[in-house]
Amino acid sequence: MTLQQPYLTRLKAVALLLLLFGGALALRPFLTSPGPLLAQLSSELGIEVQALGWLTSMPMLLMGVGALTASWLPKRLSSLPGVALSLGLLTLALVLRARVTMPLLWLSTLLAGLAVAWMQLQLPGLIKQHFAGHLPVLMGGYSALLMGGGALGAGVTPWLMTLFSEGASVLALWALPCIPVLLLALWLARRDSQPTVSRVAPLTEGSIVSTSGEDNPAPAKPSLSWRRAKAWSLLLSFGLINGGYASLVAWLPLSYQKLGMSQLASGRLVALMALAQMFSALTLPLLAGRFAGKQAKADRRPWLWLALIAQLVGFMALALWPQGAPVLWSLLLGVGLGGSFSLTLLLVHEEYRGAEQTASLSAMVQGGGFLLAALPPLILPPLLLDGAAPVMQSSTDFAPLWLLHWLFVLVVTVLCFGFGPSGLPARRVTDEQQRVSKVHAQ
């Protein structure tokens, strides 16, 4: 090994981390930025606000479809090339929003939804391939920045409206932060395609597994995972948790506006919830990893139960006593949602040692989960809205929705009993072991 190679190893490790965290920040602004501008977009496009609600719901559906179809991508587009392709597609989709036409708006939503679906499968896989020794910490950081990107989209967009007159032009500005991340992904993909004689030395012991193309397999088609009860439990949990997040983003501000709260104050509740999500998504996996130590069978359930209890308290409070402490309820829900999201992803990526089967399970859980998560926000709009004007007169009318999500969280709490470490080593087979078993089976 030359003297230059360790330097290049450190450089690539830093570049990978920048790509992972920059990509995570880029995944959500396209989804949350239209919300504050729905009224203006409705005026510019000449359609009802109710129809524009699909700008949030459609991407959730597309993220589910995209995750399920990601395994069909050619092997050469896996991992770093796949991230570069997805970032390019996302950047193009956001640029298309600069023109105020309904067809281009729907086309951009379609492209962005599929791009994000593929990329959010690849990024956690990169964490496992290159930083397996720091999986809980980096998965928590990834989840936190994912939610931070959503908070930026919702919080910065209204400020950008003071600089630009057209809402669509503001939406297109979110393509700018994607460009440097895209260039970084292209550089890494080009380096990754170059043949290497030996594995690159790790930045720190146990932190980097490999950077050769051999260890970046394309996602396996989800055949084995679909036959396992635990995989279905993870899918249901992921979907119900994200369904609660989608409903809160869509209806929490309106529910408090019906109680007399201003738009600015009700929007601040969502921002506080997002900040709590970031904190919880980062700290709970970190605590789970720290207290597990070097145990071969780490039990993540106590931390997941803690996050679920926070959600149970928050949803019940919204249903029965919404005016009691709105800030506290928002913080509790943020802590619960952020911790549940990141810990569920951690469980998915700890289930198998092999990258192929991990990608298979991740595609199933995220694909089916996002399809499920898109349903709750779509259940009530026909009942809540008459054209562009809300017909509800009281926030108490939202109580059935919050109680429904309370029941969903209770279901996840029960399913969590099956997420223990017992029996996992027998299922944690490597890709090489699977290939050998297939050869013997033939």
GROMACS .gro file of C-alpha atoms in nm, residues 95-376:
model
  282
   95VAL     CA    1  -3.631   2.225  -1.198
   96LEU     CA    2  -3.953   2.131  -1.381
   97ARG     CA    3  -4.151   2.302  -1.104
   98ALA     CA    4  -4.027   2.642  -1.224
   99ARG     CA    5  -4.304   2.649  -1.485
  100VAL     CA    6  -4.653   2.712  -1.347
  101THR     CA    7  -4.844   2.444  -1.537
  102MET     CA    8  -5.039   2.158  -1.388
  103PRO     CA    9  -4.897   1.885  -1.619
  104LEU     CA   10  -4.538   1.981  -1.530
  105LEU     CA   11  -4.626   1.993  -1.161
  106TRP     CA   12  -4.766   1.640  -1.170
  107LEU     CA   13  -4.473   1.517  -1.381
  108SER     CA   14  -4.223   1.665  -1.136
  109THR     CA   15  -4.407   1.502  -0.847
  110LEU     CA   16  -4.398   1.166  -1.026
  111LEU     CA   17  -4.025   1.186  -1.102
  112ALA     CA   18  -3.933   1.313  -0.755
  113GLY     CA   19  -4.135   1.045  -0.580
  114LEU     CA   20  -3.967   0.764  -0.773
  115ALA     CA   21  -3.620   0.918  -0.736
  116VAL     CA   22  -3.655   0.957  -0.360
  117ALA     CA   23  -3.791   0.603  -0.327
  118TRP     CA   24  -3.485   0.454  -0.496
  119MET     CA   25  -3.237   0.680  -0.316
  120GLN     CA   26  -3.371   0.620   0.034
  121LEU     CA   27  -3.316   0.248  -0.022
  122GLN     CA   28  -2.959   0.299  -0.140
  123LEU     CA   29  -2.836   0.541   0.128
  124PRO     CA   30  -2.896   0.315   0.432
  125GLY     CA   31  -2.736   0.033   0.234
  126LEU     CA   32  -2.424   0.244   0.189
  127ILE     CA   33  -2.410   0.300   0.564
  128LYS     CA   34  -2.417  -0.074   0.624
  129GLN     CA   35  -2.163  -0.154   0.349
  130HIS     CA   36  -1.902   0.106   0.443
  131PHE     CA   37  -1.964   0.191   0.810
  132ALA     CA   38  -2.105  -0.131   0.956
  133GLY     CA   39  -1.924  -0.075   1.286
  134HIS     CA   40  -2.117   0.248   1.343
  135LEU     CA   41  -2.458   0.139   1.215
  136PRO     CA   42  -2.675   0.265   1.509
  137VAL     CA   43  -2.507   0.608   1.522
  138LEU     CA   44  -2.505   0.674   1.149
  139MET     CA   45  -2.855   0.535   1.097
  140GLY     CA   46  -2.975   0.773   1.366
  141GLY     CA   47  -2.792   1.062   1.202
  142TYR     CA   48  -2.938   0.970   0.864
  143SER     CA   49  -3.291   0.959   1.006
  144ALA     CA   50  -3.242   1.290   1.188
  145LEU     CA   51  -3.121   1.468   0.875
  146LEU     CA   52  -3.404   1.312   0.675
  147MET     CA   53  -3.651   1.478   0.910
  148GLY     CA   54  -3.441   1.794   0.920
  149GLY     CA   55  -3.476   1.823   0.544
  150GLY     CA   56  -3.851   1.806   0.582
  151ALA     CA   57  -3.840   2.081   0.844
  152LEU     CA   58  -3.629   2.297   0.612
  153GLY     CA   59  -3.876   2.250   0.328
  154ALA     CA   60  -4.169   2.362   0.540
  155GLY     CA   61  -3.985   2.636   0.732
  156VAL     CA   62  -3.769   2.804   0.469
  157THR     CA   63  -4.023   2.804   0.185
  158PRO     CA   64  -4.246   3.078   0.337
  159TRP     CA   65  -3.937   3.297   0.383
  160LEU     CA   66  -3.841   3.241   0.019
  161MET     CA   67  -4.187   3.363  -0.078
  162THR     CA   68  -4.086   3.711   0.038
  163LEU     CA   69  -3.816   3.714  -0.233
  164PHE     CA   70  -4.009   3.566  -0.523
  165SER     CA   71  -4.360   3.629  -0.647
  166GLU     CA   72  -4.449   3.290  -0.797
  167GLY     CA   73  -4.497   2.988  -0.573
  168ALA     CA   74  -4.375   2.747  -0.840
  169SER     CA   75  -4.047   2.939  -0.872
  170VAL     CA   76  -3.989   2.896  -0.499
  171LEU     CA   77  -4.048   2.521  -0.527
  172ALA     CA   78  -3.789   2.500  -0.806
  173LEU     CA   79  -3.524   2.665  -0.586
  174TRP     CA   80  -3.495   2.341  -0.389
  175ALA     CA   81  -3.304   2.199  -0.687
  176LEU     CA   82  -3.003   2.418  -0.596
  177PRO     CA   83  -2.892   2.227  -0.281
  178CYS     CA   84  -2.926   1.900  -0.475
  179ILE     CA   85  -2.661   2.000  -0.731
  180PRO     CA   86  -2.346   1.976  -0.510
  181VAL     CA   87  -2.468   1.644  -0.367
  182LEU     CA   88  -2.525   1.518  -0.723
  183LEU     CA   89  -2.172   1.618  -0.827
  184LEU     CA   90  -2.030   1.440  -0.523
  185ALA     CA   91  -2.230   1.126  -0.604
  186LEU     CA   92  -2.103   1.129  -0.964
  187TRP     CA   93  -1.743   1.162  -0.843
  188LEU     CA   94  -1.780   0.873  -0.599
  189ALA     CA   95  -1.960   0.657  -0.856
  190ARG     CA   96  -1.677   0.713  -1.103
  191ARG     CA   97  -1.414   0.619  -0.843
  192ASP     CA   98  -1.618   0.317  -0.738
  193SER     CA   99  -1.628   0.189  -1.097
  194GLN     CA  100  -1.247   0.184  -1.119
  195PRO     CA  101  -1.095  -0.161  -1.052
  196THR     CA  102  -0.906  -0.199  -0.726
  197VAL     CA  103  -0.644  -0.463  -0.644
  198SER     CA  104  -0.692  -0.464  -0.271
  199ARG     CA  105  -0.949  -0.348  -0.022
  200VAL     CA  106  -0.911   0.004   0.106
  201ALA     CA  107  -0.793   0.037   0.462
  202PRO     CA  108  -1.055   0.159   0.710
  203LEU     CA  109  -1.067   0.513   0.847
  204THR     CA  110  -1.096   0.367   1.194
  205GLU     CA  111  -1.098   0.008   1.301
  206GLY     CA  112  -1.427  -0.151   1.209
  207SER     CA  113  -1.572   0.165   1.055
  208ILE     CA  114  -1.540   0.086   0.683
  209VAL     CA  115  -1.614  -0.256   0.545
  210SER     CA  116  -1.507  -0.212   0.185
  211THR     CA  117  -1.512   0.031  -0.102
  212SER     CA  118  -1.478  -0.208  -0.391
  213GLY     CA  119  -1.751  -0.262  -0.643
  214GLU     CA  120  -1.787  -0.627  -0.540
  215ASP     CA  121  -1.941  -0.532  -0.208
  216ASN     CA  122  -2.212  -0.315  -0.362
  217PRO     CA  123  -2.453  -0.576  -0.495
  218ALA     CA  124  -2.782  -0.482  -0.653
  219PRO     CA  125  -3.082  -0.522  -0.428
  220ALA     CA  126  -3.213  -0.875  -0.432
  221LYS     CA  127  -3.567  -0.935  -0.533
  222PRO     CA  128  -3.775  -0.965  -0.218
  223SER     CA  129  -3.863  -1.334  -0.233
  224LEU     CA  130  -3.755  -1.469   0.106
  225SER     CA  131  -3.870  -1.168   0.307
  226TRP     CA  132  -4.229  -1.187   0.185
  227ARG     CA  133  -4.264  -1.535   0.342
  228ARG     CA  134  -4.164  -1.425   0.692
  229ALA     CA  135  -4.410  -1.311   0.957
  230LYS     CA  136  -4.154  -1.078   1.116
  231ALA     CA  137  -4.101  -0.901   0.784
  232TRP     CA  138  -4.474  -0.834   0.761
  233SER     CA  139  -4.475  -0.706   1.119
  234LEU     CA  140  -4.193  -0.464   1.036
  235LEU     CA  141  -4.382  -0.350   0.725
  236LEU     CA  142  -4.701  -0.287   0.921
  237SER     CA  143  -4.512  -0.103   1.195
  238PHE     CA  144  -4.325   0.117   0.948
  239GLY     CA  145  -4.646   0.201   0.762
  240LEU     CA  146  -4.852   0.284   1.070
  241ILE     CA  147  -4.576   0.501   1.219
  242ASN     CA  148  -4.529   0.700   0.898
  243GLY     CA  149  -4.906   0.724   0.851
  244GLY     CA  150  -4.922   0.909   1.182
  245TYR     CA  151  -4.652   1.148   1.064
  246ALA     CA  152  -4.837   1.213   0.736
  247SER     CA  153  -5.165   1.287   0.913
  248LEU     CA  154  -4.998   1.523   1.161
  249VAL     CA  155  -4.823   1.719   0.888
  250ALA     CA  156  -5.149   1.748   0.696
  251TRP     CA  157  -5.401   1.817   0.973
  252LEU     CA  158  -5.232   1.933   1.294
  253PRO     CA  159  -5.212   2.302   1.190
  254LEU     CA  160  -5.574   2.306   1.071
  255SER     CA  161  -5.698   2.141   1.390
  256TYR     CA  162  -5.546   2.418   1.602
  257GLN     CA  163  -5.655   2.691   1.363
  258LYS     CA  164  -6.011   2.578   1.435
  259LEU     CA  165  -5.939   2.661   1.800
  260GLY     CA  166  -5.834   3.015   1.709
  261MET     CA  167  -5.459   2.965   1.674
  262SER     CA  168  -5.291   3.166   1.398
  263GLN     CA  169  -5.138   3.007   1.091
  264LEU     CA  170  -4.790   3.107   1.206
  265ALA     CA  171  -4.837   2.959   1.553
  266SER     CA  172  -4.993   2.638   1.424
  267GLY     CA  173  -4.711   2.600   1.173
  268ARG     CA  174  -4.463   2.647   1.455
  269LEU     CA  175  -4.608   2.336   1.621
  270VAL     CA  176  -4.511   2.130   1.317
  271ALA     CA  177  -4.162   2.283   1.323
  272LEU     CA  178  -4.120   2.193   1.691
  273MET     CA  179  -4.241   1.842   1.618
  274ALA     CA  180  -3.978   1.812   1.343
  275LEU     CA  181  -3.702   1.933   1.577
  276ALA     CA  182  -3.807   1.676   1.836
  277GLN     CA  183  -3.805   1.411   1.563
  278MET     CA  184  -3.448   1.499   1.470
  279PHE     CA  185  -3.333   1.483   1.833
  280SER     CA  186  -3.505   1.150   1.896
  281ALA     CA  187  -3.400   0.992   1.567
  282LEU     CA  188  -3.037   1.063   1.653
  283THR     CA  189  -3.028   0.997   2.028
  284LEU     CA  190  -3.245   0.685   2.069
  285PRO     CA  191  -3.041   0.465   1.829
  286LEU     CA  192  -2.725   0.606   1.988
  287LEU     CA  193  -2.846   0.514   2.337
  288ALA     CA  194  -2.963   0.174   2.214
  289GLY     CA  195  -2.619   0.105   2.071
  290ARG     CA  196  -2.433   0.237   2.376
  291PHE     CA  197  -2.628   0.035   2.630
  292ALA     CA  198  -2.611  -0.277   2.413
  293GLY     CA  199  -2.232  -0.261   2.421
  294LYS     CA  200  -2.073  -0.550   2.232
  295GLN     CA  201  -2.362  -0.788   2.280
  296ALA     CA  202  -2.422  -1.017   1.984
  297LYS     CA  203  -2.798  -1.005   2.046
  298ALA     CA  204  -2.884  -0.643   2.115
  299ASP     CA  205  -3.247  -0.590   2.218
  300ARG     CA  206  -3.383  -0.266   2.071
  301ARG     CA  207  -3.737  -0.312   2.204
  302PRO     CA  208  -3.712  -0.106   2.527
  303TRP     CA  209  -3.612   0.202   2.328
  304LEU     CA  210  -3.879   0.141   2.066
  305TRP     CA  211  -4.140   0.102   2.341
  306LEU     CA  212  -4.025   0.432   2.491
  307ALA     CA  213  -4.085   0.606   2.157
  308LEU     CA  214  -4.423   0.439   2.116
  309ILE     CA  215  -4.535   0.545   2.466
  310ALA     CA  216  -4.455   0.906   2.375
  311GLN     CA  217  -4.682   0.871   2.072
  312LEU     CA  218  -4.961   0.712   2.275
  313VAL     CA  219  -4.958   1.001   2.521
  314GLY     CA  220  -4.938   1.260   2.243
  315PHE     CA  221  -5.224   1.127   2.029
  316MET     CA  222  -5.450   1.075   2.331
  317ALA     CA  223  -5.379   1.430   2.448
  318LEU     CA  224  -5.464   1.571   2.104
  319ALA     CA  225  -5.794   1.383   2.106
  320LEU     CA  226  -5.906   1.461   2.462
  321TRP     CA  227  -5.726   1.781   2.570
  322PRO     CA  228  -5.582   1.961   2.264
  323GLN     CA  229  -5.566   2.304   2.429
  324GLY     CA  230  -5.394   2.177   2.744
  325ALA     CA  231  -5.033   2.199   2.626
  326PRO     CA  232  -5.003   2.210   2.244
  327VAL     CA  233  -4.626   2.256   2.250
  328LEU     CA  234  -4.576   1.959   2.483
  329TRP     CA  235  -4.804   1.738   2.275
  330SER     CA  236  -4.612   1.829   1.959
  331LEU     CA  237  -4.278   1.757   2.125
  332LEU     CA  238  -4.398   1.422   2.258
  333LEU     CA  239  -4.524   1.319   1.916
  334GLY     CA  240  -4.200   1.431   1.754
  335VAL     CA  241  -3.991   1.229   1.999
  336GLY     CA  242  -4.211   0.925   1.943
  337LEU     CA  243  -4.222   0.948   1.565
  338GLY     CA  244  -3.851   1.017   1.520
  339GLY     CA  245  -3.735   0.742   1.752
  340SER     CA  246  -3.978   0.487   1.609
  341PHE     CA  247  -3.875   0.565   1.251
  342SER     CA  248  -3.500   0.535   1.306
  343LEU     CA  249  -3.522   0.230   1.533
  344THR     CA  250  -3.746   0.048   1.284
  345LEU     CA  251  -3.492   0.115   1.008
  346LEU     CA  252  -3.219  -0.009   1.242
  347LEU     CA  253  -3.411  -0.332   1.305
  348VAL     CA  254  -3.447  -0.385   0.931
  349HIS     CA  255  -3.075  -0.341   0.867
  350GLU     CA  256  -2.974  -0.560   1.161
  351GLU     CA  257  -3.191  -0.852   1.058
  352TYR     CA  258  -2.944  -0.991   0.801
  353ARG     CA  259  -2.569  -0.969   0.768
  354GLY     CA  260  -2.582  -1.000   0.389
  355ALA     CA  261  -2.633  -0.684   0.184
  356GLU     CA  262  -2.859  -0.857  -0.070
  357GLN     CA  263  -3.113  -0.988   0.180
  358THR     CA  264  -3.098  -0.663   0.376
  359ALA     CA  265  -3.187  -0.474   0.058
  360SER     CA  266  -3.468  -0.722  -0.006
  361LEU     CA  267  -3.618  -0.672   0.340
  362SER     CA  268  -3.569  -0.295   0.321
  363ALA     CA  269  -3.750  -0.281  -0.014
  364MET     CA  270  -4.040  -0.477   0.126
  365VAL     CA  271  -4.072  -0.279   0.449
  366GLN     CA  272  -4.028   0.066   0.295
  367GLY     CA  273  -4.228  -0.012  -0.019
  368GLY     CA  274  -4.529  -0.160   0.153
  369GLY     CA  275  -4.492   0.075   0.448
  370PHE     CA  276  -4.507   0.394   0.242
  371LEU     CA  277  -4.806   0.262   0.046
  372LEU     CA  278  -4.980   0.208   0.379
  373ALA     CA  279  -4.866   0.545   0.516
  374ALA     CA  280  -5.022   0.730   0.221
  375LEU     CA  281  -5.374   0.614   0.315
  376PRO     CA  282  -5.453   0.799   0.644
   0.00000   0.00000   0.00000
